[in-house]
Amino acid sequence: MSALRRALLGSVFMMATMASAVSAYAAEGEASGTSWADSVQRALAAREQADPTFANPQAKPGHRASQKGMASWYGGRFNHRRTSSGSAFDKLHLTAAHPTAPLGSKLLVTSEETGRSVVVTVNDRGPYSHNRIIDLSQAAAARIGMLNTGVAHVKVEQAPIEVAMASQDDGAESLDSSSVMQFEAAKGRHVRPLQRPRVKRAAHHR
């Protein structure tokens, strides 16, 4: 067998080996991806079965589902990150993360400490911390007075249609934005002087 023929056969063998390896890795990746997706779906389904309170809000017409537990809030480094709904998270909007409530649904959250309430739009999944039932945006947390405490005992229920509609027209977000900015200023973050003080230099006469 000539040297050229041996070289050609060797090249063909190497190409076939590489193709087989690529196919094997691709098949393994697909299998892994499918397994991961299935595990996520199973985990979500199990969580909905464990707490189906808001999973299907239309299951009982005329009945307002509710639950009680601990709420937390998030903002800061999560601002502008993509949520489960596909939209970007905005800490100044009245939104929340909930494990089972339909994305886009409205929930009425009432603090048991302050008695104040806020209507939020569910646009994300969570919280994933122990014993937390809802994660509020920073603006929503300001609305019920829990920014300083970080957590609060709350009652979460489906927002009545009239309350959900009214909350969109009461100018609440501008007030919440002001509260958030004041909170961050008090914590020493994002504080900038409006004008830099000018230093007057005395004239020297010879």
GROMACS .gro file of C-alpha atoms in nm:
model
  206
    1MET     CA    1   0.000   0.000   0.000
    2SER     CA    2   0.147   0.333  -0.101
    3ALA     CA    3   0.218   0.603   0.155
    4LEU     CA    4  -0.040   0.836  -0.007
    5ARG     CA    5  -0.314   0.571   0.016
    6ARG     CA    6  -0.231   0.500   0.380
    7ALA     CA    7  -0.247   0.873   0.455
    8LEU     CA    8  -0.587   0.906   0.286
    9LEU     CA    9  -0.728   0.605   0.472
   10GLY     CA   10  -0.592   0.745   0.797
   11SER     CA   11  -0.763   1.079   0.732
   12VAL     CA   12  -1.095   0.908   0.657
   13PHE     CA   13  -1.066   0.702   0.977
   14MET     CA   14  -0.992   1.014   1.184
   15MET     CA   15  -1.287   1.204   1.034
   16ALA     CA   16  -1.521   0.911   1.103
   17THR     CA   17  -1.399   0.888   1.462
   18MET     CA   18  -1.448   1.260   1.518
   19ALA     CA   19  -1.799   1.249   1.368
   20SER     CA   20  -1.894   0.962   1.598
   21ALA     CA   21  -1.763   1.150   1.899
   22VAL     CA   22  -1.956   1.466   1.807
   23SER     CA   23  -2.275   1.265   1.759
   24ALA     CA   24  -2.227   1.098   2.096
   25TYR     CA   25  -2.174   1.430   2.273
   26ALA     CA   26  -2.480   1.578   2.101
   27ALA     CA   27  -2.696   1.282   2.199
   28GLU     CA   28  -2.568   1.304   2.555
   29GLY     CA   29  -2.644   1.677   2.566
   30GLU     CA   30  -2.995   1.626   2.434
   31ALA     CA   31  -3.058   1.349   2.683
   32SER     CA   32  -2.925   1.563   2.965
   33GLY     CA   33  -3.134   1.862   2.856
   34THR     CA   34  -3.449   1.656   2.840
   35SER     CA   35  -3.379   1.506   3.181
   36TRP     CA   36  -3.318   1.851   3.330
   37ALA     CA   37  -3.636   1.993   3.176
   38ASP     CA   38  -3.837   1.699   3.305
   39SER     CA   39  -3.696   1.741   3.654
   40VAL     CA   40  -3.786   2.110   3.655
   41GLN     CA   41  -4.139   2.033   3.540
   42ARG     CA   42  -4.174   1.764   3.806
   43ALA     CA   43  -4.045   2.001   4.075
   44LEU     CA   44  -4.290   2.273   3.973
   45ALA     CA   45  -4.577   2.027   3.957
   46ALA     CA   46  -4.490   1.891   4.301
   47ARG     CA   47  -4.479   2.242   4.443
   48GLU     CA   48  -4.820   2.325   4.295
   49GLN     CA   49  -4.964   2.005   4.443
   50ALA     CA   50  -4.815   2.092   4.781
   51ASP     CA   51  -4.954   2.448   4.765
   52PRO     CA   52  -5.228   2.478   4.500
   53THR     CA   53  -5.373   2.796   4.655
   54PHE     CA   54  -5.319   3.021   4.354
   55ALA     CA   55  -5.233   2.763   4.088
   56ASN     CA   56  -5.585   2.777   3.941
   57PRO     CA   57  -5.765   3.090   4.066
   58GLN     CA   58  -6.076   3.014   3.856
   59ALA     CA   59  -6.130   2.672   4.011
   60LYS     CA   60  -6.389   2.806   4.259
   61PRO     CA   61  -6.591   3.097   4.120
   62GLY     CA   62  -6.674   3.353   4.386
   63HIS     CA   63  -6.407   3.218   4.620
   64ARG     CA   64  -6.097   3.427   4.690
   65ALA     CA   65  -5.796   3.209   4.761
   66SER     CA   66  -5.565   3.331   5.036
   67GLN     CA   67  -5.262   3.226   5.236
   68LYS     CA   68  -5.059   3.359   5.528
   69GLY     CA   69  -4.687   3.349   5.583
   70MET     CA   70  -4.360   3.539   5.559
   71ALA     CA   71  -4.285   3.784   5.280
   72SER     CA   72  -3.947   3.919   5.177
   73TRP     CA   73  -3.844   4.179   4.920
   74TYR     CA   74  -3.579   4.213   4.655
   75GLY     CA   75  -3.426   4.493   4.449
   76GLY     CA   76  -3.072   4.620   4.414
   77ARG     CA   77  -2.861   4.371   4.218
   78PHE     CA   78  -3.173   4.206   4.073
   79ASN     CA   79  -3.285   4.529   3.907
   80HIS     CA   80  -3.327   4.497   3.528
   81ARG     CA   81  -3.271   4.120   3.532
   82ARG     CA   82  -3.510   3.911   3.325
   83THR     CA   83  -3.804   3.762   3.514
   84SER     CA   84  -3.994   3.438   3.452
   85SER     CA   85  -4.251   3.638   3.254
   86GLY     CA   86  -3.982   3.753   3.012
   87SER     CA   87  -3.995   4.118   3.118
   88ALA     CA   88  -3.715   4.298   3.297
   89PHE     CA   89  -3.747   4.334   3.672
   90ASP     CA   90  -3.793   4.693   3.789
   91LYS     CA   91  -3.761   4.754   4.163
   92LEU     CA   92  -3.981   5.065   4.131
   93HIS     CA   93  -4.280   4.872   3.993
   94LEU     CA   94  -4.543   4.701   4.207
   95THR     CA   95  -4.460   4.339   4.123
   96ALA     CA   96  -4.388   4.015   4.305
   97ALA     CA   97  -4.246   3.667   4.268
   98HIS     CA   98  -4.477   3.382   4.367
   99PRO     CA   99  -4.423   3.005   4.328
  100THR     CA  100  -4.763   2.910   4.183
  101ALA     CA  101  -4.982   3.215   4.108
  102PRO     CA  102  -5.032   3.262   3.731
  103LEU     CA  103  -4.793   3.511   3.575
  104GLY     CA  104  -4.977   3.838   3.517
  105SER     CA  105  -5.229   3.778   3.796
  106LYS     CA  106  -5.298   4.039   4.064
  107LEU     CA  107  -5.249   3.965   4.433
  108LEU     CA  108  -5.348   4.173   4.734
  109VAL     CA  109  -5.074   4.163   4.997
  110THR     CA  110  -5.149   4.292   5.348
  111SER     CA  111  -4.889   4.330   5.623
  112GLU     CA  112  -5.005   4.194   5.956
  113GLU     CA  113  -4.759   4.427   6.132
  114THR     CA  114  -4.861   4.758   5.972
  115GLY     CA  115  -5.205   4.676   5.835
  116ARG     CA  116  -5.108   4.836   5.502
  117SER     CA  117  -5.188   4.669   5.170
  118VAL     CA  118  -5.058   4.671   4.815
  119VAL     CA  119  -5.177   4.513   4.491
  120VAL     CA  120  -4.893   4.351   4.297
  121THR     CA  121  -4.862   4.188   3.957
  122VAL     CA  122  -4.699   3.844   3.959
  123ASN     CA  123  -4.419   3.849   3.702
  124ASP     CA  124  -4.162   3.611   3.849
  125ARG     CA  125  -4.121   3.278   4.027
  126GLY     CA  126  -3.997   3.240   4.382
  127PRO     CA  127  -3.913   3.292   4.658
  128TYR     CA  128  -3.674   3.005   4.715
  129SER     CA  129  -3.588   3.086   5.077
  130HIS     CA  130  -3.727   2.872   5.357
  131ASN     CA  131  -4.075   2.962   5.485
  132ARG     CA  132  -4.128   3.253   5.244
  133ILE     CA  133  -4.453   3.261   5.047
  134ILE     CA  134  -4.395   3.572   4.833
  135ASP     CA  135  -4.110   3.800   4.728
  136LEU     CA  136  -4.212   4.164   4.678
  137SER     CA  137  -4.040   4.427   4.469
  138GLN     CA  138  -3.870   4.705   4.662
  139ALA     CA  139  -4.151   4.950   4.576
  140ALA     CA  140  -4.420   4.707   4.692
  141ALA     CA  141  -4.229   4.649   5.016
  142ALA     CA  142  -4.215   5.025   5.071
  143ARG     CA  143  -4.591   5.043   5.022
  144ILE     CA  144  -4.661   4.813   5.317
  145GLY     CA  145  -4.378   4.944   5.534
  146MET     CA  146  -4.136   4.651   5.541
  147LEU     CA  147  -3.822   4.796   5.384
  148ASN     CA  148  -3.633   4.830   5.712
  149THR     CA  149  -3.737   4.495   5.858
  150GLY     CA  150  -3.667   4.300   5.539
  151VAL     CA  151  -3.942   4.048   5.610
  152ALA     CA  152  -4.302   4.068   5.730
  153HIS     CA  153  -4.596   3.848   5.820
  154VAL     CA  154  -4.849   3.895   5.542
  155LYS     CA  155  -5.179   3.775   5.410
  156VAL     CA  156  -5.182   3.711   5.035
  157GLU     CA  157  -5.509   3.682   4.847
  158GLN     CA  158  -5.651   3.725   4.500
  159ALA     CA  159  -5.709   4.093   4.437
  160PRO     CA  160  -6.074   4.181   4.367
  161ILE     CA  161  -6.112   4.320   4.014
  162GLU     CA  162  -6.223   4.664   4.135
  163VAL     CA  163  -5.924   4.689   4.372
  164ALA     CA  164  -5.680   4.575   4.103
  165MET     CA  165  -5.814   4.834   3.859
  166ALA     CA  166  -5.812   5.114   4.117
  167SER     CA  167  -5.450   5.045   4.209
  168GLN     CA  168  -5.342   5.132   3.855
  169ASP     CA  169  -5.479   5.486   3.881
  170ASP     CA  170  -5.394   5.601   4.233
  171GLY     CA  171  -5.044   5.736   4.160
  172ALA     CA  172  -4.895   5.483   4.400
  173GLU     CA  173  -4.584   5.404   4.198
  174SER     CA  174  -4.454   5.761   4.211
  175LEU     CA  175  -4.496   5.763   4.589
  176ASP     CA  176  -4.328   5.424   4.619
  177SER     CA  177  -4.038   5.544   4.403
  178SER     CA  178  -3.987   5.835   4.641
  179SER     CA  179  -3.993   5.599   4.941
  180VAL     CA  180  -3.735   5.371   4.778
  181MET     CA  181  -3.503   5.661   4.702
  182GLN     CA  182  -3.533   5.793   5.058
  183PHE     CA  183  -3.458   5.445   5.193
  184GLU     CA  184  -3.146   5.411   4.978
  185ALA     CA  185  -3.031   5.761   5.071
  186ALA     CA  186  -3.070   5.675   5.440
  187LYS     CA  187  -2.856   5.366   5.385
  188GLY     CA  188  -2.586   5.581   5.227
  189ARG     CA  189  -2.626   5.450   4.872
  190HIS     CA  190  -2.653   5.656   4.553
  191VAL     CA  191  -2.627   5.984   4.741
  192ARG     CA  192  -2.483   6.260   4.524
  193PRO     CA  193  -2.468   6.631   4.603
  194LEU     CA  194  -2.677   6.845   4.372
  195GLN     CA  195  -2.397   7.100   4.342
  196ARG     CA  196  -2.032   7.077   4.424
  197PRO     CA  197  -1.946   7.350   4.677
  198ARG     CA  198  -1.715   7.614   4.540
  199VAL     CA  199  -1.408   7.710   4.735
  200LYS     CA  200  -1.339   8.081   4.730
  201ARG     CA  201  -0.976   8.167   4.719
  202ALA     CA  202  -0.862   8.487   4.880
  203ALA     CA  203  -0.678   8.725   4.651
  204HIS     CA  204  -0.314   8.784   4.739
  205HIS     CA  205  -0.192   9.145   4.712
  206ARG     CA  206   0.172   9.225   4.685
   0.00000   0.00000   0.00000
